[in-house]
Coordinates of C-alpha atoms and ligand atoms in Angstrom, one line a residue:
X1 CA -16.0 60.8 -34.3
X2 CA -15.6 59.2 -38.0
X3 CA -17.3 62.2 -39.3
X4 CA -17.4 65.6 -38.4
X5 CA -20.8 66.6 -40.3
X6 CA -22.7 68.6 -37.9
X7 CA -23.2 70.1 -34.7
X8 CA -25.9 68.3 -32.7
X9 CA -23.2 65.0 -32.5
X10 CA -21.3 66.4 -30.0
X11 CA -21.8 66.2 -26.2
X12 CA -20.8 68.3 -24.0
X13 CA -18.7 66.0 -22.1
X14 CA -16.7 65.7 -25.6
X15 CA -16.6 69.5 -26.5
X16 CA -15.0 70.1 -23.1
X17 CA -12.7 67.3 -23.9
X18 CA -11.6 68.8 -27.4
X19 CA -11.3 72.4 -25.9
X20 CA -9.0 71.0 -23.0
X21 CA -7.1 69.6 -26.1
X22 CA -7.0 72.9 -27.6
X23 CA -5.9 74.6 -25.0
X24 CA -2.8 72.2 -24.4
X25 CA -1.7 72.7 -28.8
X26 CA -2.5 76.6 -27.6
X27 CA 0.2 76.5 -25.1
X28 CA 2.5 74.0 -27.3
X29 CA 2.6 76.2 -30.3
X30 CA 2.8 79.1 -28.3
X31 CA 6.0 77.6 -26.6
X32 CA 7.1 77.2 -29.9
X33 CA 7.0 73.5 -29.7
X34 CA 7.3 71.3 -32.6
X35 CA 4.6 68.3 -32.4
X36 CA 4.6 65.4 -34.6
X37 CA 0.8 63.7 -34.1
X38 CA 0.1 63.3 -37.1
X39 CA 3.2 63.2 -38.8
X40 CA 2.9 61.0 -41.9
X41 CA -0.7 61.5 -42.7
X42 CA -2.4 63.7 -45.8
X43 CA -4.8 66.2 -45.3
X44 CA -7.2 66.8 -48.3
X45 CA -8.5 70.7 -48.1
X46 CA -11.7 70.5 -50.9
X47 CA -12.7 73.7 -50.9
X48 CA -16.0 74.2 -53.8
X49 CA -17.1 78.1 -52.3
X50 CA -13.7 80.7 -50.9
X51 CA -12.8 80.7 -47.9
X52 CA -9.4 82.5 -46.2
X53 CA -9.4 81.1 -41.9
X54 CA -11.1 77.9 -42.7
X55 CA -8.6 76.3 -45.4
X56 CA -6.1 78.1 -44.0
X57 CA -6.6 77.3 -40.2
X58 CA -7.2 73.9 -41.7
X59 CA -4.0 73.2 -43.5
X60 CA -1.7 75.2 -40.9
X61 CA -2.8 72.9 -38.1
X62 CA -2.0 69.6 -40.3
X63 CA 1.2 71.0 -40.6
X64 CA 1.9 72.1 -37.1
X65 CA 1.3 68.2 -36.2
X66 CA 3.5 67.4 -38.6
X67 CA 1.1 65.9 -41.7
X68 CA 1.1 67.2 -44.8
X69 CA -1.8 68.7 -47.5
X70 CA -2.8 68.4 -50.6
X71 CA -6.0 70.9 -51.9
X72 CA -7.6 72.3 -54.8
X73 CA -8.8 75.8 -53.0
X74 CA -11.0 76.1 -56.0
X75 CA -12.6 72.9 -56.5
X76 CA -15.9 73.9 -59.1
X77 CA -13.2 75.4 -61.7
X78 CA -10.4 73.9 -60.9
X79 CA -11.3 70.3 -59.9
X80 CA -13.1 67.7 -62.6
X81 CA -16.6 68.4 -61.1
X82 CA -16.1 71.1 -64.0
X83 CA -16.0 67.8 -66.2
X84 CA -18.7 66.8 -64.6
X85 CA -17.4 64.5 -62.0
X86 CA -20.2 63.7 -59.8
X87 CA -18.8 65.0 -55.7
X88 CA -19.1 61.0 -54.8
X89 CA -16.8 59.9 -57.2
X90 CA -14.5 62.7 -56.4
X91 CA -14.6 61.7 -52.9
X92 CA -14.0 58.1 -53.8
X93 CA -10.8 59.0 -55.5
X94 CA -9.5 61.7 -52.8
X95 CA -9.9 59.1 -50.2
X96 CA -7.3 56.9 -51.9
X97 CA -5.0 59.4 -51.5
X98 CA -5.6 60.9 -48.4
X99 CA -6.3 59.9 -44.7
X100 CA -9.1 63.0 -43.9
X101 CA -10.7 65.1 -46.2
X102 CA -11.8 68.9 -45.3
X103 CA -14.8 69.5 -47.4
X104 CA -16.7 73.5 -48.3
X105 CA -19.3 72.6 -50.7
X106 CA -22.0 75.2 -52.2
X107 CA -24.7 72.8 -51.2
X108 CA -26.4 71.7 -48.1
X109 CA -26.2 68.2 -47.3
X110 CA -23.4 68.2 -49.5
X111 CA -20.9 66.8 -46.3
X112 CA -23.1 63.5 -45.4
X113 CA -23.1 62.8 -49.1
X114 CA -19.5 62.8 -49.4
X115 CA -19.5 61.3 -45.9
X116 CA -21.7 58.4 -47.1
X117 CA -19.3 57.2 -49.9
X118 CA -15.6 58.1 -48.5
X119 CA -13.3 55.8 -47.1
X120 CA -11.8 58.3 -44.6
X121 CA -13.2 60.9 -42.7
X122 CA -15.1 63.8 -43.6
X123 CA -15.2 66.9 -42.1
X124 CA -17.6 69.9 -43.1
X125 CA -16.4 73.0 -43.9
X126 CA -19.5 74.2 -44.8
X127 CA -22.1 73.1 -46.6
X128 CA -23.9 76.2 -48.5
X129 CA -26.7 77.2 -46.2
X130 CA -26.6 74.6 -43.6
X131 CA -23.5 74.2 -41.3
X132 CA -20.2 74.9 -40.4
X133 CA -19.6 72.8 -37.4
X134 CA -15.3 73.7 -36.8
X135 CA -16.3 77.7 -36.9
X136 CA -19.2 77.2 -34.1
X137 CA -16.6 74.7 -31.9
X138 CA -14.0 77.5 -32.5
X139 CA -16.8 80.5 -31.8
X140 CA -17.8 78.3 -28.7
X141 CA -13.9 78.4 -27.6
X142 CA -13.5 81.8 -28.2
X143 CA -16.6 82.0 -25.7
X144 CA -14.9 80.0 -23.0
X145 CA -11.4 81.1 -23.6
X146 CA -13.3 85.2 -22.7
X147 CA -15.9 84.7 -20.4
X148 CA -14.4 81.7 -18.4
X149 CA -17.7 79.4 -19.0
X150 CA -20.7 79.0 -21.4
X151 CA -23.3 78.2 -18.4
X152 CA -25.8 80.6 -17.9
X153 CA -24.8 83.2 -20.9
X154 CA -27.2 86.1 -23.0
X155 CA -26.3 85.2 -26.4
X156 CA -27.2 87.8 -29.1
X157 CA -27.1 86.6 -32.7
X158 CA -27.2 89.1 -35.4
X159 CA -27.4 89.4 -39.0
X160 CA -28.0 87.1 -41.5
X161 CA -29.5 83.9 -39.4
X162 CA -31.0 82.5 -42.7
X163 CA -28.5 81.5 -44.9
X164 CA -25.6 82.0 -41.8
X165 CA -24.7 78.4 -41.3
X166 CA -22.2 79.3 -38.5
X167 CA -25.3 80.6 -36.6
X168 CA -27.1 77.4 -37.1
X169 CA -24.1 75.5 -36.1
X170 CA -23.6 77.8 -32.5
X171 CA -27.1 77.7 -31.9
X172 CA -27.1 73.9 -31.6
X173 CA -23.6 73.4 -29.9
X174 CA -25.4 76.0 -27.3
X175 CA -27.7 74.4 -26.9
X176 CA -26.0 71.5 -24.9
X177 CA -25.5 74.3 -21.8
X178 CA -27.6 75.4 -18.9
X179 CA -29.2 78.8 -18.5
X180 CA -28.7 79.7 -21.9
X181 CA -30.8 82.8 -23.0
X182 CA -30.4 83.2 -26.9
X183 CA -31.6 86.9 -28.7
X184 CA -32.2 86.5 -32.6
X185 CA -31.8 90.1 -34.4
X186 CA -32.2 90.0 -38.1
X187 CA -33.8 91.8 -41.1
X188 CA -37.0 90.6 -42.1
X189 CA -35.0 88.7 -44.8
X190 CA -32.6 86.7 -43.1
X191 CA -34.8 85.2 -40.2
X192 CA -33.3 82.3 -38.3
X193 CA -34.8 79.0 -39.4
X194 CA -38.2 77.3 -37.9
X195 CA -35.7 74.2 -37.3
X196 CA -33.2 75.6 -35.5
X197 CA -35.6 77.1 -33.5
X198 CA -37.6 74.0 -33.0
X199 CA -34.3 72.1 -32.3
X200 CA -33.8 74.8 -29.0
X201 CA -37.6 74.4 -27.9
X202 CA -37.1 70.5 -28.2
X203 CA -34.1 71.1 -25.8
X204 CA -35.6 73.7 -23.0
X205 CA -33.4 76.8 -24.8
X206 CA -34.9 80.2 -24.0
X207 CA -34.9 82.4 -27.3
X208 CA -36.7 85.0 -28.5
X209 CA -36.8 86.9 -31.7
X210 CA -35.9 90.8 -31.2
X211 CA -35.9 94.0 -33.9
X212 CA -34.3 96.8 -31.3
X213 CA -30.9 95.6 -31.5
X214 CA -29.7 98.9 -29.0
X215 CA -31.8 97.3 -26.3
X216 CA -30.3 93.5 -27.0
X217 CA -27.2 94.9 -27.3
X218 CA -27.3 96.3 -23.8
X219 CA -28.1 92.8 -22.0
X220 CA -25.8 91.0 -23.9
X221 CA -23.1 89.2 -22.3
X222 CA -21.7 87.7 -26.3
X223 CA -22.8 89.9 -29.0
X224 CA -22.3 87.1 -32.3
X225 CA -22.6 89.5 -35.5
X226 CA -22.6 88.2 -38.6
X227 CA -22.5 89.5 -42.5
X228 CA -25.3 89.8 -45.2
X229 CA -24.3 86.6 -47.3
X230 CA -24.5 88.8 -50.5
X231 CA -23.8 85.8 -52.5
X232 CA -26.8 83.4 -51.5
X233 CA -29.7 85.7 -52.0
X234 CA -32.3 85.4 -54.0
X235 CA -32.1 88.6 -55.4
X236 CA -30.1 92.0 -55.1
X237 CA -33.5 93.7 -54.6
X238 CA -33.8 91.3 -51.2
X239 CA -29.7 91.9 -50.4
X240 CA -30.4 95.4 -50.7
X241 CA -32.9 95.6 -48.5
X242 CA -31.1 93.6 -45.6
X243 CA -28.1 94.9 -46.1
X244 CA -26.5 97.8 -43.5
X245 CA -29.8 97.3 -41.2
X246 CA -28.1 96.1 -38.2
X247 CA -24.0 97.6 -38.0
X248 CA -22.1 97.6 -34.7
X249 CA -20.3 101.0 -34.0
X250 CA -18.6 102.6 -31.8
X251 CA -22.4 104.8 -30.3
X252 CA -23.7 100.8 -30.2
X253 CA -20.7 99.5 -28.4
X254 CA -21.0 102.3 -25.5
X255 CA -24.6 100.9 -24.4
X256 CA -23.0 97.5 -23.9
X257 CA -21.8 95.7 -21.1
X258 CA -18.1 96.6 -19.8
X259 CA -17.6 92.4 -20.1
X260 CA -19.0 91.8 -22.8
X261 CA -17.7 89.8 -25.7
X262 CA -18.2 91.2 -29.8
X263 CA -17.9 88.1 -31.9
X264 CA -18.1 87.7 -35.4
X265 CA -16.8 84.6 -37.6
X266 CA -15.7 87.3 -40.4
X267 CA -15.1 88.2 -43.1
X268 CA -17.0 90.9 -42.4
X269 CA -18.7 93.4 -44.9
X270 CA -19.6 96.5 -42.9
X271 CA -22.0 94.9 -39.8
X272 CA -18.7 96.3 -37.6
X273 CA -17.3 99.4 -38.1
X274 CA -13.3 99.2 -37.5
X275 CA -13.8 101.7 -35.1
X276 CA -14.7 99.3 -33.0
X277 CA -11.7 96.9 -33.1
X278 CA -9.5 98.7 -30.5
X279 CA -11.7 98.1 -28.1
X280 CA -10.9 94.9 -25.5
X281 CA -14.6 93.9 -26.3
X282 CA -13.8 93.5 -29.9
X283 CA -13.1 89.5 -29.5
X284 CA -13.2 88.5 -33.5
X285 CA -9.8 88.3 -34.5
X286 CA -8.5 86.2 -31.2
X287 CA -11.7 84.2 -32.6
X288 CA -10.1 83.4 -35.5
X289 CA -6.8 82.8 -34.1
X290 CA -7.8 80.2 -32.2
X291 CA -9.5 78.2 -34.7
X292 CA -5.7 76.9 -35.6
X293 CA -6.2 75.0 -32.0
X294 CA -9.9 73.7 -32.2
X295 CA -8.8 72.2 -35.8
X296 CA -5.3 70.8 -34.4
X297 CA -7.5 68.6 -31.7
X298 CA -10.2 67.9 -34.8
X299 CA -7.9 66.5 -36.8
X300 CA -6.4 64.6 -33.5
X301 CA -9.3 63.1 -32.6
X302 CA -10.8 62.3 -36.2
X303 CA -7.5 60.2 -37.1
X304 CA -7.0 59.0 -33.1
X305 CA -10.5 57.4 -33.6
X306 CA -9.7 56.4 -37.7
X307 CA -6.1 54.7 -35.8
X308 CA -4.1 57.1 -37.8
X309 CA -2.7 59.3 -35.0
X310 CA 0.1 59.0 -32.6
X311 CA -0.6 58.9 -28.8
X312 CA 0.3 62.2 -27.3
X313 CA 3.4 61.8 -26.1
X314 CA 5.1 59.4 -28.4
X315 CA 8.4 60.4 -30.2
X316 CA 7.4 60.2 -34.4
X317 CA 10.9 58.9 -35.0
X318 CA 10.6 55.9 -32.6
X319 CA 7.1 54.8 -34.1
X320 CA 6.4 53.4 -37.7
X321 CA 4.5 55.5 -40.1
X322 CA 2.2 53.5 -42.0
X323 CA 3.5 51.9 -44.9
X324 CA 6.6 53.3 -44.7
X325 CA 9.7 51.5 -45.7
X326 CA 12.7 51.0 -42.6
X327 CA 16.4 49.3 -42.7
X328 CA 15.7 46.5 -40.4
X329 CA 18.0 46.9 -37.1
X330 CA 21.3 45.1 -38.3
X331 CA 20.3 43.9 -41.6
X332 CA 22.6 46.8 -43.3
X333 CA 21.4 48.3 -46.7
X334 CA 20.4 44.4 -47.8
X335 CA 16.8 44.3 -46.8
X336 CA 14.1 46.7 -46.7
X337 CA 11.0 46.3 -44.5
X338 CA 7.5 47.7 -44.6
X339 CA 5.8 48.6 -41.6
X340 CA 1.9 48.5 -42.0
X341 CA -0.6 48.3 -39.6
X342 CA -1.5 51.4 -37.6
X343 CA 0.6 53.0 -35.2
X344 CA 1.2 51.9 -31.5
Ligands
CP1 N1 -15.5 82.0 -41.0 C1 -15.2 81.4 -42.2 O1 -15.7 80.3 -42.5 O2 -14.3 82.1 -42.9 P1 -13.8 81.7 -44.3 O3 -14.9 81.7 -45.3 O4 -12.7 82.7 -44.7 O5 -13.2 80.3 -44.3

C-alpha cells in the first residue's frame, strides 16, 4: 500500500487485516497505553477544502504512535498555491520534509496527481467530488464494530450521492462482500453516479434507486445519511431545491428496525434531527470516534510497507530512528554516530 488513493485497491482479505489492526490500537489506547510505531516519523496534514474529524483524527493518531505533524489546515490561502505553486511542486517539496502526506484537495483526481510526483506516500483525504477512501474504511468499521459482519447487509444511502465522495468510496469498499443489497435515496439533484453504479453491476452488487425513503428506511439494516454539499453546487436555485427533502427524525426512526444502524460521516446540516441522537441506533458519533483507529493502522501500514515503521512490539528506545544521531556504546561524549538505514 504505497498510496492510499482510492477505494477499489483494497481486498477484502486486507480490509479485515487493517480492522483487526484497528481493533488492537482501540483496545491499546483505550488501556491507556502509550505506543511508539511510528515514533520519529513526520506526518504532513495538507488540507486545501475544511475539514474537523479528518485532519484531526489524522494528526491525533500520528501522535498516539508517537510521530509528529506538520500542516497547513488551510492550504489555498495559506500555502504558496496562493502564489501560484503548482500542487506537484508543492508535493515535491513536502515530501522532503516529511515521511507521509495526508492530502484534502478541492479537485478530483487531485490525490493520484500528487501521488504521481511524491517521494512518500499519499493518502487521500478527499479529493472534491471523487473520494474519501479513510472515511468509507472507518464507515465500514463502524459497520462491523455494530452489526458483527458486513455479509449479507441492506444498505440504505441517502442524500447527496452526487457530489458525496464518501458514498462513492463505501459503495465500492461494499462491494467486495457477499449478499450485499444497496438502496440509493436522493433528490433528483444529487443522483449517485452512472460509474459507481456500473462499478457494482460489474461486480454482481444488487442496488436499486428508491424515492420513498419511509419504506427503505423500514428494511434497512444501515441507514448511511449524508448532507446536501451546499458548497459544490452548481447553483443555490439547484441546493435549494435538494436541500431538506430527505431528513431523519424521530416519526422516521420509529418505522425502522429495532437493530438497525443510523450512520452518517457528519458534519451534518439538518438530514438528522438531534432528536434522534439518544437513541442506541444513532451510530454517527462512535463512527467518528473510531476513525482515530482505522487511521492509526493506515498510517502503520503505509510507513510498515514505505520501511518507516517499527514492528509491533519493538521498544522505540532500543531501535534507531533514522538518521538520528547516538553516543556509540563506550565511546563517551568523543564520537557521535549516525544511524541511517531503516529500522529493524
Ligand atoms: N467526514 C469528514 O470528512 O469530515 P471532515 O470534513 O470534518 O473531515
Amino acid at each position: 500500500m504505497r498510496h492510499v488513493l482510492g477505494a477499489k485497491q483494497f481486498t477484502r482479505p486486507e480490509v479485515e487485516a487493517l480492522f483487526e489492526t484497528s481493533r488492537t490500537f482501540e483496545e491499546k489506547v483505550k488501556g491507556g497505553q502509550v505506543l511508539d510505531r511510528l515514533r520519529g516519523r513526520i506526518m504532513a496534514t495538507v488540507f486545501f477544502e475544511p475539514s474537523t474529524r479528518t485532519r484531526l483524527s489524522f494528526e491525533a493518531a500520528m501522535l498516539r504512535l508517537g510521530g509528529q505533524v506538520i500542516s497547513t489546515e488551510n492550504a489555498a490561502q495559506f500555502s504558496s498555491a496562493i502564489k501560484g505553486e503548482t500542487l506537484e511542486d508543492s508535493i515535491r517539496v513536502i515530501g522532503a520534509y516529511a515521511d507521509v502526506i495526508v492530502l484534502r484537495h478541492h479537485e478530483e483526481g487531485a490525490a493520484a496527481r500528487a501521488a504521481a510526483v511524491s517521494s512518500v506516500p499519499v493518502i487521500n483525504a478527499g479529493d472534491g467530488p471523487g473520494e474519501h477512501p479513510t472515511q468509507a474504511l472507518l464507515d465500514l468499521y463502524a459497520i462491523y464494530r455494530e452489526k458483527g459482519r458486513v455479509d449479507g447487509l441492506r444498505v440504505a444511502m441517502v442524500g447527496d450521492l452526487a457530489y458525496g465522495r464518501t458514498v462513492h468510496s463505501l459503495a465500492y469498499l461494499l462491494s467486495l462482500f457477499r449478499d450485499i443489497h444497496i438502496d440509493f435515496v436522493s433528490p433528483p439533484e444529487t443522483p449517485v453516479p452512472d460509474r459507481v453504479l456500473a462499478y457494482l453491476a460489474e461486480r454482481g452488487i444488487s442496488w436499486s434507486r428508491e424515492t420513498d425513503l419511509a419504506r427503505v428506511a423500514a428494511q434497512a439494516d444501515v441507514l448511511y445519511q449524508t448532507r446536501i454539499q451546499k458548497e459544490r453546487f452548481p447553483s443555490m436555485e439547484m441546493y435549494e431545491r435538494a436541500y431538506g427533502r430527505y431528513v431523519l427524525d424521530p416519526s422516521l426512526l420509529g418505522r425502522m428496525r429495532a437493530d438497525a444502524v443510523i450512520l452518517h460521516p457528519l458534519p451534518r446540516a439538518g438530514e438528522i434531527d438531534p432528536a434522534v441522537d439518544a437513541d442506541p441506533r444513532a451510530a454517527y458519533f462512535r463512527q467518528a470516534a473510531g476513525g482515530l483507529y482505522v487511521r492509526m493502522a493506515l498510517l502503520c501500514q503505509c510507513l510498515e510497507d514505505a520501511g518507516q515503521a517499527y514492528p509491533e512490539g519493538s521498544e522505540a528506545l532500543s531501535v534507531p530512528a533514522m538518521g538520528t544521531i547516538s553516543i556509540a556504546e563506550g565511546e563517551g561524549t568523543a564520537k557521535a554516530q549516525v544511524k541511517g538505514g531503516t529500522p529493524a
